Structure formats: structure tokens, C-alpha cells
Short mmCIF file of C-alpha atoms and ligand atoms in Angstrom, two decimals:
data_model
loop_
_atom_site.label_atom_id
_atom_site.label_comp_id
_atom_site.label_asym_id
_atom_site.label_seq_id
_atom_site.Cartn_x
_atom_site.Cartn_y
_atom_site.Cartn_z
CA MET M 1 -14.30 -10.41 -6.90
CA GLY M 2 -14.15 -6.87 -7.48
CA PHE M 3 -12.45 -4.02 -6.19
CA ARG M 4 -13.21 -1.19 -4.46
CA GLU M 5 -11.81 2.65 -4.20
CA VAL M 6 -10.66 3.76 -1.19
CA PRO M 7 -8.96 6.65 0.45
CA ILE M 8 -5.42 6.66 0.61
CA GLU M 9 -5.33 7.51 4.25
CA SER M 10 -7.31 4.03 4.93
CA ILE M 11 -4.68 1.59 3.85
CA GLU M 12 -1.86 0.11 5.87
CA PHE M 13 1.21 0.84 3.62
CA ASN M 14 4.81 -0.07 5.00
CA PRO M 15 6.99 0.55 1.92
CA PHE M 16 9.99 -1.84 3.32
CA ALA M 17 7.40 -4.83 3.73
CA LYS M 18 5.07 -4.07 1.01
CA ILE M 19 7.65 -3.30 -1.86
CA GLY M 20 10.74 -4.53 -0.70
CA LYS M 21 9.84 -8.14 1.03
CA GLN M 22 6.42 -8.80 -0.41
CA TRP M 23 7.29 -7.37 -3.81
CA MET M 24 4.84 -5.89 -6.55
CA LEU M 25 3.72 -6.21 -10.09
CA VAL M 26 4.29 -2.66 -12.15
CA THR M 27 1.99 -3.12 -15.16
CA ALA M 28 1.25 -0.57 -17.70
CA GLY M 29 -0.50 -0.88 -21.39
CA ASP M 30 -4.15 -1.37 -21.83
CA GLN M 31 -6.69 -4.39 -22.57
CA GLU M 32 -5.24 -4.58 -26.12
CA LYS M 33 -1.43 -4.91 -25.32
CA PHE M 34 0.16 -4.50 -21.63
CA ASN M 35 3.10 -5.86 -19.94
CA THR M 36 4.05 -6.78 -16.14
CA MET M 37 6.99 -7.25 -14.22
CA THR M 38 8.04 -7.66 -10.47
CA ALA M 39 9.71 -5.02 -8.60
CA SER M 40 11.14 -4.95 -5.35
CA TRP M 41 12.49 -1.65 -5.38
CA GLY M 42 10.92 1.60 -5.35
CA GLY M 43 9.60 4.16 -2.40
CA ALA M 44 6.42 5.76 -1.43
CA GLY M 45 5.76 9.48 -0.31
CA VAL M 46 5.18 12.80 -1.23
CA MET M 47 6.19 14.92 -3.99
CA TRP M 48 4.84 18.39 -5.41
CA GLY M 49 2.08 17.99 -3.23
CA LYS M 50 0.99 14.34 -4.28
CA ASN M 51 0.89 11.29 -2.75
CA ALA M 52 3.77 9.38 -4.96
CA VAL M 53 5.35 6.45 -5.57
CA THR M 54 9.02 6.00 -7.28
CA VAL M 55 9.77 2.94 -9.33
CA TYR M 56 13.29 2.06 -10.76
CA ILE M 57 13.31 0.23 -14.11
CA ARG M 58 16.02 -0.72 -16.34
CA PRO M 59 16.31 0.00 -19.63
CA GLN M 60 16.17 -3.13 -21.14
CA ARG M 61 12.39 -4.38 -19.47
CA TYR M 62 9.91 -4.79 -22.02
CA THR M 63 7.30 -3.40 -19.28
CA LYS M 64 9.21 -0.05 -19.59
CA GLU M 65 8.26 0.28 -23.38
CA PHE M 66 4.77 0.33 -22.20
CA ILE M 67 5.32 2.21 -19.28
CA ASP M 68 6.93 5.12 -21.52
CA ALA M 69 4.17 4.91 -24.06
CA LYS M 70 1.20 5.51 -21.37
CA ASP M 71 0.57 8.28 -19.21
CA THR M 72 -0.49 5.81 -16.39
CA PHE M 73 0.71 2.33 -14.78
CA THR M 74 -0.63 0.36 -11.88
CA LEU M 75 1.53 -1.02 -9.05
CA SER M 76 -0.24 -4.32 -7.68
CA PHE M 77 0.45 -6.23 -4.44
CA TYR M 78 -0.33 -10.01 -3.49
CA LYS M 79 -0.63 -12.36 -0.60
CA GLU M 80 2.33 -14.72 -0.20
CA GLU M 81 0.59 -17.56 -2.27
CA TYR M 82 1.41 -15.52 -5.49
CA ARG M 83 4.97 -15.06 -4.65
CA LYS M 84 5.98 -18.10 -7.02
CA ALA M 85 3.89 -16.23 -9.99
CA LEU M 86 5.77 -13.16 -8.81
CA SER M 87 9.01 -14.86 -9.03
CA PHE M 88 8.28 -15.89 -12.34
CA LEU M 89 6.95 -12.69 -13.89
CA GLY M 90 10.32 -11.30 -12.64
CA SER M 91 12.80 -13.66 -14.29
CA VAL M 92 11.07 -14.18 -17.91
CA SER M 93 10.48 -11.28 -20.56
CA GLY M 94 7.19 -10.61 -21.98
CA ARG M 95 8.94 -9.93 -25.34
CA ASP M 96 9.76 -13.70 -25.16
CA ARG M 97 6.44 -15.61 -23.90
CA ASP M 98 2.94 -15.19 -22.95
CA LYS M 99 4.22 -14.95 -19.24
CA VAL M 100 0.81 -13.63 -17.82
CA LYS M 101 -0.87 -16.85 -18.96
CA GLU M 102 1.51 -18.91 -17.80
CA ALA M 103 1.71 -17.21 -14.30
CA GLY M 104 -2.12 -17.78 -14.24
CA LEU M 105 -3.26 -14.34 -13.33
CA THR M 106 -6.33 -12.89 -14.72
CA PRO M 107 -5.68 -9.12 -16.24
CA VAL M 108 -8.33 -6.60 -15.45
CA PRO M 109 -8.39 -2.84 -16.36
CA ALA M 110 -7.24 -0.49 -13.48
CA GLY M 111 -7.95 3.14 -14.12
CA ASP M 112 -6.78 3.83 -17.39
CA SER M 113 -4.19 0.95 -16.98
CA MET M 114 -4.45 -2.87 -16.14
CA ALA M 115 -3.64 -5.05 -13.32
CA PHE M 116 -4.84 -8.65 -12.12
CA GLU M 117 -7.93 -9.75 -10.54
CA GLU M 118 -5.55 -12.08 -7.91
CA ALA M 119 -4.45 -8.54 -6.24
CA ASP M 120 -5.26 -7.34 -3.15
CA LEU M 121 -4.11 -3.98 -3.34
CA ILE M 122 -3.61 -1.99 -6.19
CA LEU M 123 -2.23 1.81 -7.04
CA VAL M 124 -3.21 3.49 -10.10
CA CYS M 125 -0.17 5.86 -10.80
CA ARG M 126 0.29 8.75 -13.40
CA LYS M 127 3.54 9.43 -14.47
CA MET M 128 4.68 12.75 -13.27
CA TYR M 129 8.50 12.68 -13.86
CA HIS M 130 11.22 10.42 -15.03
CA ALA M 131 14.94 10.64 -14.85
CA PRO M 132 17.89 8.51 -15.83
CA MET M 133 20.61 7.76 -13.22
CA PRO M 134 23.96 8.46 -14.72
CA PRO M 135 26.73 6.71 -13.28
CA GLU M 136 28.60 10.54 -12.38
CA ASN M 137 25.94 10.92 -10.15
CA PHE M 138 26.87 8.31 -7.91
CA ASP M 139 27.80 9.60 -4.45
CA ASP M 140 28.33 6.09 -3.26
CA LYS M 141 30.47 4.39 -6.40
CA SER M 142 30.02 0.90 -4.55
CA ASN M 143 26.81 1.02 -5.73
CA ASP M 144 27.52 1.77 -9.31
CA GLU M 145 30.10 -1.35 -9.41
CA LYS M 146 28.13 -3.81 -7.86
CA TRP M 147 24.41 -3.15 -9.69
CA TYR M 148 25.78 -1.96 -12.81
CA PRO M 149 28.33 -4.16 -14.55
CA GLN M 150 26.42 -3.90 -17.72
CA LYS M 151 26.14 -0.20 -17.14
CA ASP M 152 22.01 -0.80 -17.58
CA TYR M 153 21.14 2.25 -15.32
CA HIS M 154 17.69 2.34 -13.86
CA VAL M 155 15.11 5.13 -15.36
CA MET M 156 13.61 6.94 -11.98
CA TYR M 157 9.85 7.36 -12.66
CA ILE M 158 8.00 9.57 -10.03
CA ALA M 159 4.08 9.01 -10.30
CA GLU M 160 1.16 10.32 -8.49
CA ILE M 161 -1.20 7.94 -6.83
CA THR M 162 -4.47 8.91 -8.70
CA LYS M 163 -6.44 5.94 -7.11
CA VAL M 164 -6.26 3.17 -4.47
CA LEU M 165 -8.06 0.15 -5.23
CA VAL M 166 -8.53 -2.96 -2.37
CA LYS M 167 -10.07 -6.47 -2.88
CA GLU M 168 -13.74 -6.38 -2.11
C1 LIG Q 1 12.13 -9.77 -6.72
C2 LIG Q 1 12.37 -9.08 -8.04
C3 LIG Q 1 12.43 -7.88 -7.92
C4 LIG Q 1 12.75 -7.17 -9.14
N1 LIG Q 1 12.96 -5.77 -9.14
C5 LIG Q 1 13.09 -5.24 -10.33
C6 LIG Q 1 13.31 -3.61 -10.36
O1 LIG Q 1 12.76 -2.84 -9.18
N2 LIG Q 1 13.37 -2.92 -11.26
C7 LIG Q 1 13.64 -3.70 -12.41
O2 LIG Q 1 14.18 -2.94 -13.48
N3 LIG Q 1 13.99 -5.20 -12.56
C8 LIG Q 1 13.10 -5.84 -11.62
N4 LIG Q 1 13.31 -7.10 -11.43
C9 LIG Q 1 13.46 -7.75 -12.62
C10 LIG Q 1 12.53 -7.73 -13.93
O3 LIG Q 1 11.10 -8.07 -13.03
C11 LIG Q 1 12.94 -9.01 -14.78
O4 LIG Q 1 13.70 -8.67 -15.51
C12 LIG Q 1 11.61 -9.26 -15.93
O5 LIG Q 1 11.47 -10.43 -16.20
C13 LIG Q 1 11.08 -7.99 -16.84
O6 LIG Q 1 10.12 -8.64 -17.57
P1 LIG Q 1 9.82 -7.53 -18.93
O7 LIG Q 1 11.01 -7.90 -20.05
O8 LIG Q 1 8.91 -8.66 -19.24
O9 LIG Q 1 9.06 -6.42 -18.60
C14 LIG Q 1 13.00 -7.78 -10.30
C15 LIG Q 1 13.00 -9.25 -10.36
C16 LIG Q 1 12.68 -9.51 -9.06
C17 LIG Q 1 12.59 -10.82 -9.36
#
């Protein structure tokens, strides 16, 4: 089954449900070498006049090396039946194992990046900005204490959505 490019206005995209509850895979790299990880933090909106997403990636993620090395990455979304695969991809590192194969997903090129055949929605995203989130910038210090005992502060990426692909 292939994917069809559609106008962004045509999709239903409630970020609280899609990102927060359904989760997503953040994937970067090319057909030769890529990596993916599960994410449930992020946003969708408008920045610098562009339709944009934000994602938040901790420094130790192997996927971060691929995001940093490339201009684009994808966010991909899956039906409930893939929940177990997403849990798995969010609990082991591609540094240690061929986790995509183990999860049973099929890599496909998407824009200049990669995603998976099993997705029902893929957003191809072009990086516009990234920024670390240093502890001194926490207005609510309780989030620093709660989420960063290891001081592994997320890096925020803001990226333009350049393509919306839906399963045909
Ligand atoms: C539901 C869920 C949501 C997650 N959300 C994020 C996130 O938003 N940012 C992040 O850095 N890690 C997040 N993780 C953790 C990574 O997916 C996990 O550490 C993964 O194994 C990293 O894989 P990698 O080293 O192959 O990149 C999440 C994990 C799960 C299970």
C-alpha cells in the first residue's frame, strides 16, 4: 500500500490526542541508515509563517544523531494495533539492536527521510531551529526536579511540515 500527499488543511490533527495519547515515531536518516524512536511530547502549530511541529529529544537518544545530521525527519502515526511496537521502539535503543526489524515495521522513504509502511499518517518535517532547554530557564522549577534528575535536558526542534502523506 502506498501513501498519497494531501493538503494539510484536509487532515484531522488534534495534537493532544495524536501526539499525547496515540504517540508517534520520530524517524531520521536515509535508506542506508536511519533510526526511529517513540515520542509523546511535542506540538503542532504555526511558526515563522509556516505550519510547524515541535519535538523534544533527550541528548542520549540515538535518533538524535540522525536528526542532527539531516535537514529533515518524519513524524509518523499508527493505529492502536501498533501500540506494542511503539512501546518497544520507545524502550530499546537502535544503538544496541535492530529494533525496527524486531518491531516488525517496514521502512519506506518519505520525502528526503524515512518512515514506515504501517503508518496511517506521515508528516515530513524540515528543521528550522533547535535549542537546548537549560535549567536556568525553567519558570516552573518543579519540572526541572521532576523530569531531569540526570540533567539530561531535552533539545527542542522546531520544524516546518513540508509534506503530509496519508495511507491510500
Ligand atoms: C510513550 C513514549 C514516549 C516517549 N517520548 C519521548 C520524547 O518525547 N522525547 C524523548 O527524548 N524520548 C521519548 N521517549 C523515549 C525514547 O523513545 C526511548 O528512549 C528510545 O528507546 C530511544 O531510542 P533510540 O536510542 O534508538 O533513539 C518516549 C518513550 C515512550 C515509550
